[in-house]
Amino acid sequence: MVVELATTVAGILLKTCVYNASGPRSGTSTALSKVAQSASGAVLAKSATVQKQSGNPQPRTWHHPDYIASFNSEGLPNNGIDYYIDATTIDDAMKDADDDKPYFVSLSGKSLHDNMEMLHKIASAPTKNRISAIELNLACPNVIGKPIIAYDVDQMDSILEQVSQLTDSLPPLGVKLPPYLDFQHFQQAASVLNRHKKLVKYVASINTLGNALAVDVVSEAPCISSNSGFAGLSGPAVHYTALANVRKLRELLDEDIDVVGVGGVRSGKDVFAMLLAGATAVQVGTCHWIEGPSCFDRIVDELRVLMEEKGCRRIEDVKGKLKAWSKEGAAKSRQALLSVEPAKTNSAVPLSSSELQFWKVLSAILIAVLAIICTLDKQLGQLLPEE
Ligand code: RRO
């Protein structure tokens, strides 16, 4: 069976429904070119500000040893909007990619004025036709002293109102959203986005969960120095929040607004779950950060195999098809668990710290036993009479 993984986001064709999230490994044309050469369905640049900036002080990132959670307080290190819309950058990033692979930019201005300035630059850029879409990031948690914009729906409304004046002179626009946790907040955000459906062609849900704190018990201090240790949380720890956001937004948003799922995706199964919840495409952030651009090839392969096994030929066969819980479904799932081969994983995530500890202790015991055998052997040799 031939499985077709192509999809469209905001009417733009992606040959595979998996691509990179803005943020990790997306700040330079060299990093972007590696994404472009992979199975990633599109190439999305790091969120830009008007001017180039270096971000918050180091150390500003931390991964849990088991890779279940990652933290960043990057503070928008980026090369500035002129770099991401420059012809040389786009040439370098896309030179070895399929001709029609889309290139997206992301904007995260420090004010409405900054966002408008960047949008005007795109509207008049000679490269405008090479920028397939713009992702307006209203969800960065790491600008010290500034709130997460999309938690203030009135502010989001007035930003989108202003940006709407440029709708006809811009490539299609998407909005990157923070995780919402309360059904009332989903309603409020969705009604603002629906009001701007002429402008907003997709949402990317979710950005990192803002202002999490990792504490190092040895040093009794935060694991990150910037922003007193407060940082955006990502990775598998937020995957279930991301799934809920995709599901709820798909339910509430006008059908013309696509939902792109992002949050803790690291396998073909995770992508499949996002599609079931209603995603049109899926971005990979933290896994790309940890594993590198080969993750796109692996995840796309895993998704293809899974869809084949399930008899799903195309994304539309899966998208939004989450079933209601049933006794029969739960029994089928238990049965599948029983028949699964133990400890077989495709994930490139390294050993967990407890597994590592186990192998270290075992190696130490083996070395000690060998040393004892050698010593005994020597002593015995001295005791026995020579032949
Ligand atoms: O650069 C960052 O600190 C950052 C951004 Br712009 C964002 O949108 N989300 C995040 O977790 N980090």
GROMACS .gro file of C-alpha atoms in nm, residues 30-301:
model
  272
   30THR     CA    1   2.361   2.640   0.775
   31ALA     CA    2   2.129   2.488   1.036
   32LEU     CA    3   1.823   2.546   0.817
   33SER     CA    4   1.992   2.379   0.518
   34LYS     CA    5   2.021   2.056   0.721
   35VAL     CA    6   1.647   2.064   0.786
   36ALA     CA    7   1.591   2.141   0.417
   37GLN     CA    8   1.787   1.830   0.312
   38SER     CA    9   1.592   1.602   0.548
   39ALA     CA   10   1.240   1.458   0.515
   40SER     CA   11   1.104   1.771   0.686
   41GLY     CA   12   0.804   1.893   0.486
   42ALA     CA   13   0.899   2.261   0.526
   43VAL     CA   14   1.173   2.478   0.672
   44LEU     CA   15   1.084   2.725   0.946
   45ALA     CA   16   1.333   2.986   1.069
   46LYS     CA   17   1.397   3.099   1.428
   47SER     CA   18   1.169   3.380   1.551
   48ALA     CA   19   1.315   3.711   1.441
   49THR     CA   20   1.333   4.050   1.605
   50VAL     CA   21   1.396   4.377   1.419
   51GLN     CA   22   1.765   4.377   1.514
   52LYS     CA   23   2.004   4.086   1.555
   53GLN     CA   24   2.046   3.996   1.925
   54SER     CA   25   2.237   3.743   2.132
   55GLY     CA   26   1.966   3.650   2.387
   56ASN     CA   27   1.980   3.591   2.762
   57PRO     CA   28   2.297   3.508   2.958
   58GLN     CA   29   2.424   3.145   2.966
   59PRO     CA   30   2.352   2.886   3.094
   60ARG     CA   31   2.002   2.926   2.960
   61THR     CA   32   1.904   2.570   2.865
   62TRP     CA   33   1.879   2.246   3.059
   63HIS     CA   34   1.767   1.891   2.969
   64HIS     CA   35   1.644   1.638   3.224
   65PRO     CA   36   1.892   1.342   3.214
   66ASP     CA   37   1.610   1.115   3.094
   67TYR     CA   38   1.509   1.369   2.824
   68ILE     CA   39   1.153   1.379   2.951
   69ALA     CA   40   1.168   1.757   2.982
   70SER     CA   41   1.378   2.041   2.847
   71PHE     CA   42   1.400   2.401   2.962
   72ASN     CA   43   1.503   2.712   2.774
   73SER     CA   44   1.534   3.075   2.855
   74GLU     CA   45   1.706   3.166   2.529
   75GLY     CA   46   1.559   3.515   2.510
   76LEU     CA   47   1.529   3.521   2.131
   77PRO     CA   48   1.887   3.494   2.008
   78ASN     CA   49   1.855   3.555   1.632
   79ASN     CA   50   2.014   3.723   1.333
   80GLY     CA   51   1.747   3.990   1.283
   81ILE     CA   52   1.464   3.995   1.027
   82ASP     CA   53   1.681   4.128   0.740
   83TYR     CA   54   1.891   3.810   0.761
   84TYR     CA   55   1.593   3.570   0.741
   85ILE     CA   56   1.440   3.741   0.437
   86ASP     CA   57   1.770   3.799   0.258
   87ALA     CA   58   1.811   3.622  -0.078
   88THR     CA   59   2.153   3.478   0.016
   89THR     CA   60   2.016   3.329   0.340
   90ILE     CA   61   1.724   3.167   0.157
   91ASP     CA   62   1.954   3.047  -0.125
   92ASP     CA   63   2.196   2.891   0.126
   93ALA     CA   64   1.920   2.739   0.339
   94MET     CA   65   1.726   2.590   0.048
   95LYS     CA   66   1.997   2.513  -0.211
   96ASP     CA   67   1.991   2.133  -0.168
   97ALA     CA   68   1.619   2.101  -0.093
   98ASP     CA   69   1.344   1.987  -0.327
   99ASP     CA   70   1.250   2.283  -0.548
  100ASP     CA   71   0.906   2.326  -0.402
  101LYS     CA   72   0.990   2.279  -0.031
  102PRO     CA   73   0.833   2.577   0.150
  103TYR     CA   74   1.039   2.825   0.354
  104PHE     CA   75   0.858   2.992   0.647
  105VAL     CA   76   0.975   3.282   0.863
  106SER     CA   77   0.875   3.349   1.222
  107LEU     CA   78   0.841   3.692   1.386
  108SER     CA   79   0.852   3.773   1.755
  109GLY     CA   80   0.873   4.150   1.784
  110LYS     CA   81   0.917   4.309   2.126
  111SER     CA   82   0.622   4.540   2.053
  112LEU     CA   83   0.339   4.580   1.804
  113HIS     CA   84   0.548   4.852   1.639
  114ASP     CA   85   0.835   4.604   1.590
  115ASN     CA   86   0.604   4.339   1.446
  116MET     CA   87   0.452   4.591   1.204
  117GLU     CA   88   0.800   4.707   1.099
  118MET     CA   89   0.904   4.347   1.022
  119LEU     CA   90   0.580   4.278   0.834
  120HIS     CA   91   0.631   4.592   0.622
  121LYS     CA   92   0.983   4.472   0.543
  122ILE     CA   93   0.844   4.138   0.421
  123ALA     CA   94   0.568   4.309   0.221
  124SER     CA   95   0.828   4.503   0.024
  125ALA     CA   96   1.108   4.242   0.018
  126PRO     CA   97   1.235   4.120  -0.323
  127THR     CA   98   1.219   3.770  -0.172
  128LYS     CA   99   0.852   3.797  -0.072
  129ASN     CA  100   0.747   3.528  -0.318
  130ARG     CA  101   1.000   3.284  -0.172
  131ILE     CA  102   0.853   3.317   0.176
  132SER     CA  103   0.566   3.070   0.178
  133ALA     CA  104   0.417   3.181   0.511
  134ILE     CA  105   0.480   3.393   0.819
  135GLU     CA  106   0.441   3.255   1.172
  136LEU     CA  107   0.363   3.537   1.413
  137ASN     CA  108   0.486   3.422   1.752
  138LEU     CA  109   0.254   3.562   2.021
  139ALA     CA  110   0.370   3.313   2.281
  140CYS     CA  111   0.738   3.363   2.369
  141PRO     CA  112   0.771   3.318   2.747
  142ASN     CA  113   1.130   3.439   2.774
  143VAL     CA  114   1.138   3.811   2.713
  144ILE     CA  115   1.224   3.921   3.066
  145GLY     CA  116   0.969   4.165   3.203
  146LYS     CA  117   0.719   4.106   2.916
  147PRO     CA  118   0.403   3.893   2.945
  148ILE     CA  119   0.306   3.612   2.708
  149ILE     CA  120   0.099   3.813   2.457
  150ALA     CA  121  -0.161   3.553   2.363
  151TYR     CA  122  -0.269   3.511   2.728
  152ASP     CA  123  -0.412   3.863   2.696
  153VAL     CA  124  -0.678   3.801   2.431
  154ASP     CA  125  -0.769   4.172   2.403
  155GLN     CA  126  -0.408   4.250   2.318
  156MET     CA  127  -0.401   3.962   2.069
  157ASP     CA  128  -0.719   4.103   1.913
  158SER     CA  129  -0.574   4.450   1.868
  159ILE     CA  130  -0.247   4.314   1.724
  160LEU     CA  131  -0.435   4.102   1.470
  161GLU     CA  132  -0.658   4.401   1.388
  162GLN     CA  133  -0.349   4.610   1.301
  163VAL     CA  134  -0.182   4.329   1.108
  164SER     CA  135  -0.504   4.275   0.909
  165GLN     CA  136  -0.437   4.601   0.726
  166LEU     CA  137  -0.152   4.420   0.550
  167THR     CA  138  -0.335   4.093   0.469
  168ASP     CA  139  -0.335   4.144   0.094
  169SER     CA  140   0.031   4.237   0.070
  170LEU     CA  141   0.166   3.947   0.278
  171PRO     CA  142   0.221   3.572   0.239
  172PRO     CA  143  -0.030   3.365   0.442
  173LEU     CA  144  -0.003   3.418   0.817
  174GLY     CA  145  -0.014   3.175   1.108
  175VAL     CA  146  -0.007   3.247   1.482
  176LYS     CA  147   0.207   3.057   1.734
  177LEU     CA  148   0.003   3.013   2.052
  178PRO     CA  149   0.096   2.936   2.412
  179PRO     CA  150  -0.060   2.636   2.588
  180TYR     CA  151  -0.408   2.712   2.725
  181LEU     CA  152  -0.520   2.512   3.026
  182ASP     CA  153  -0.875   2.626   3.090
  183PHE     CA  154  -1.173   2.573   2.860
  184GLN     CA  155  -1.281   2.934   2.906
  185HIS     CA  156  -0.941   3.053   2.782
  186PHE     CA  157  -0.968   2.825   2.477
  187GLN     CA  158  -1.306   2.981   2.400
  188GLN     CA  159  -1.176   3.335   2.437
  189ALA     CA  160  -0.867   3.275   2.224
  190ALA     CA  161  -1.063   3.088   1.955
  191SER     CA  162  -1.325   3.360   1.925
  192VAL     CA  163  -1.054   3.625   1.868
  193LEU     CA  164  -0.881   3.405   1.609
  194ASN     CA  165  -1.209   3.327   1.433
  195ARG     CA  166  -1.282   3.700   1.416
  196HIS     CA  167  -0.956   3.735   1.218
  197LYS     CA  168  -0.997   3.432   0.994
  198LYS     CA  169  -0.931   3.637   0.681
  199LEU     CA  170  -0.581   3.700   0.816
  200VAL     CA  171  -0.502   3.394   1.029
  201LYS     CA  172  -0.465   3.087   0.811
  202TYR     CA  173  -0.320   2.853   1.073
  203VAL     CA  174  -0.227   2.830   1.437
  204ALA     CA  175   0.079   2.645   1.569
  205SER     CA  176  -0.010   2.504   1.908
  206ILE     CA  177   0.175   2.495   2.149
  207ASN     CA  178   0.480   2.705   2.233
  208THR     CA  179   0.669   2.602   2.547
  209LEU     CA  180   0.484   2.602   2.878
  210GLY     CA  181   0.603   2.930   3.025
  211ASN     CA  182   0.794   2.996   3.343
  212ALA     CA  183   0.872   2.644   3.461
  213LEU     CA  184   1.155   2.596   3.713
  214ALA     CA  185   1.411   2.314   3.731
  215VAL     CA  186   1.597   2.291   4.063
  216ASP     CA  187   1.941   2.130   4.105
  217VAL     CA  188   1.927   1.959   4.444
  218VAL     CA  189   2.307   1.926   4.468
  219SER     CA  190   2.380   2.296   4.427
  220GLU     CA  191   2.041   2.391   4.574
  221ALA     CA  192   1.997   2.641   4.289
  222PRO     CA  193   1.802   2.665   3.963
  223CYS     CA  194   1.944   2.468   3.668
  224ILE     CA  195   1.934   2.781   3.449
  225SER     CA  196   2.087   3.117   3.532
  226SER     CA  197   1.867   3.355   3.324
  227ASN     CA  198   1.543   3.497   3.456
  228SER     CA  199   1.608   3.357   3.808
  229GLY     CA  200   1.581   3.007   3.658
  230PHE     CA  201   1.231   3.050   3.511
  231ALA     CA  202   1.215   2.899   3.162
  232GLY     CA  203   0.993   2.755   2.890
  233LEU     CA  204   0.923   2.384   2.940
  234SER     CA  205   0.923   2.152   2.636
  235GLY     CA  206   0.967   1.788   2.538
  236PRO     CA  207   0.760   1.480   2.631
  237ALA     CA  208   0.647   1.650   2.956
  238VAL     CA  209   0.423   1.886   2.756
  239HIS     CA  210   0.306   1.643   2.487
  240TYR     CA  211  -0.030   1.574   2.651
  241THR     CA  212  -0.101   1.943   2.705
  242ALA     CA  213  -0.017   1.995   2.337
  243LEU     CA  214  -0.256   1.718   2.229
  244ALA     CA  215  -0.536   1.873   2.435
  245ASN     CA  216  -0.471   2.215   2.282
  246VAL     CA  217  -0.477   2.075   1.929
  247ARG     CA  218  -0.799   1.885   2.001
  248LYS     CA  219  -0.977   2.178   2.163
  249LEU     CA  220  -0.864   2.437   1.908
  250ARG     CA  221  -0.965   2.211   1.619
  251GLU     CA  222  -1.309   2.187   1.777
  252LEU     CA  223  -1.344   2.563   1.829
  253LEU     CA  224  -1.170   2.722   1.532
  254ASP     CA  225  -1.327   2.795   1.197
  255GLU     CA  226  -1.249   2.511   0.956
  256ASP     CA  227  -1.053   2.752   0.733
  257ILE     CA  228  -0.790   2.789   1.007
  258ASP     CA  229  -0.550   2.493   1.010
  259VAL     CA  230  -0.412   2.361   1.337
  260VAL     CA  231  -0.044   2.265   1.334
  261GLY     CA  232   0.043   2.048   1.635
  262VAL     CA  233   0.367   2.102   1.825
  263GLY     CA  234   0.482   1.985   2.168
  264GLY     CA  235   0.690   1.685   2.277
  265VAL     CA  236   0.667   1.496   1.948
  266ARG     CA  237   0.950   1.243   1.908
  267SER     CA  238   0.805   0.947   1.717
  268GLY     CA  239   0.572   0.849   1.436
  269LYS     CA  240   0.319   0.746   1.703
  270ASP     CA  241   0.327   1.098   1.853
  271VAL     CA  242   0.261   1.247   1.508
  272PHE     CA  243  -0.027   1.003   1.452
  273ALA     CA  244  -0.180   1.108   1.787
  274MET     CA  245  -0.154   1.476   1.689
  275LEU     CA  246  -0.324   1.401   1.355
  276LEU     CA  247  -0.605   1.212   1.533
  277ALA     CA  248  -0.651   1.514   1.760
  278GLY     CA  249  -0.704   1.729   1.450
  279ALA     CA  250  -0.361   1.854   1.339
  280THR     CA  251  -0.303   1.918   0.971
  281ALA     CA  252   0.073   1.901   1.016
  282VAL     CA  253   0.311   1.852   1.307
  283GLN     CA  254   0.621   2.046   1.410
  284VAL     CA  255   0.914   1.890   1.597
  285GLY     CA  256   1.118   2.112   1.829
  286THR     CA  257   1.288   1.955   2.130
  287CYS     CA  258   1.353   1.617   1.962
  288HIS     CA  259   1.522   1.804   1.673
  289TRP     CA  260   1.728   1.996   1.931
  290ILE     CA  261   1.844   1.673   2.102
  291GLU     CA  262   1.871   1.431   1.810
  292GLY     CA  263   1.954   1.661   1.519
  293PRO     CA  264   1.792   1.683   1.173
  294SER     CA  265   1.801   1.306   1.113
  295CYS     CA  266   1.496   1.293   1.345
  296PHE     CA  267   1.276   1.405   1.053
  297ASP     CA  268   1.373   1.102   0.841
  298ARG     CA  269   1.322   0.866   1.136
  299ILE     CA  270   0.986   1.012   1.243
  300VAL     CA  271   0.853   1.022   0.886
  301ASP     CA  272   0.956   0.657   0.834
   0.00000   0.00000   0.00000
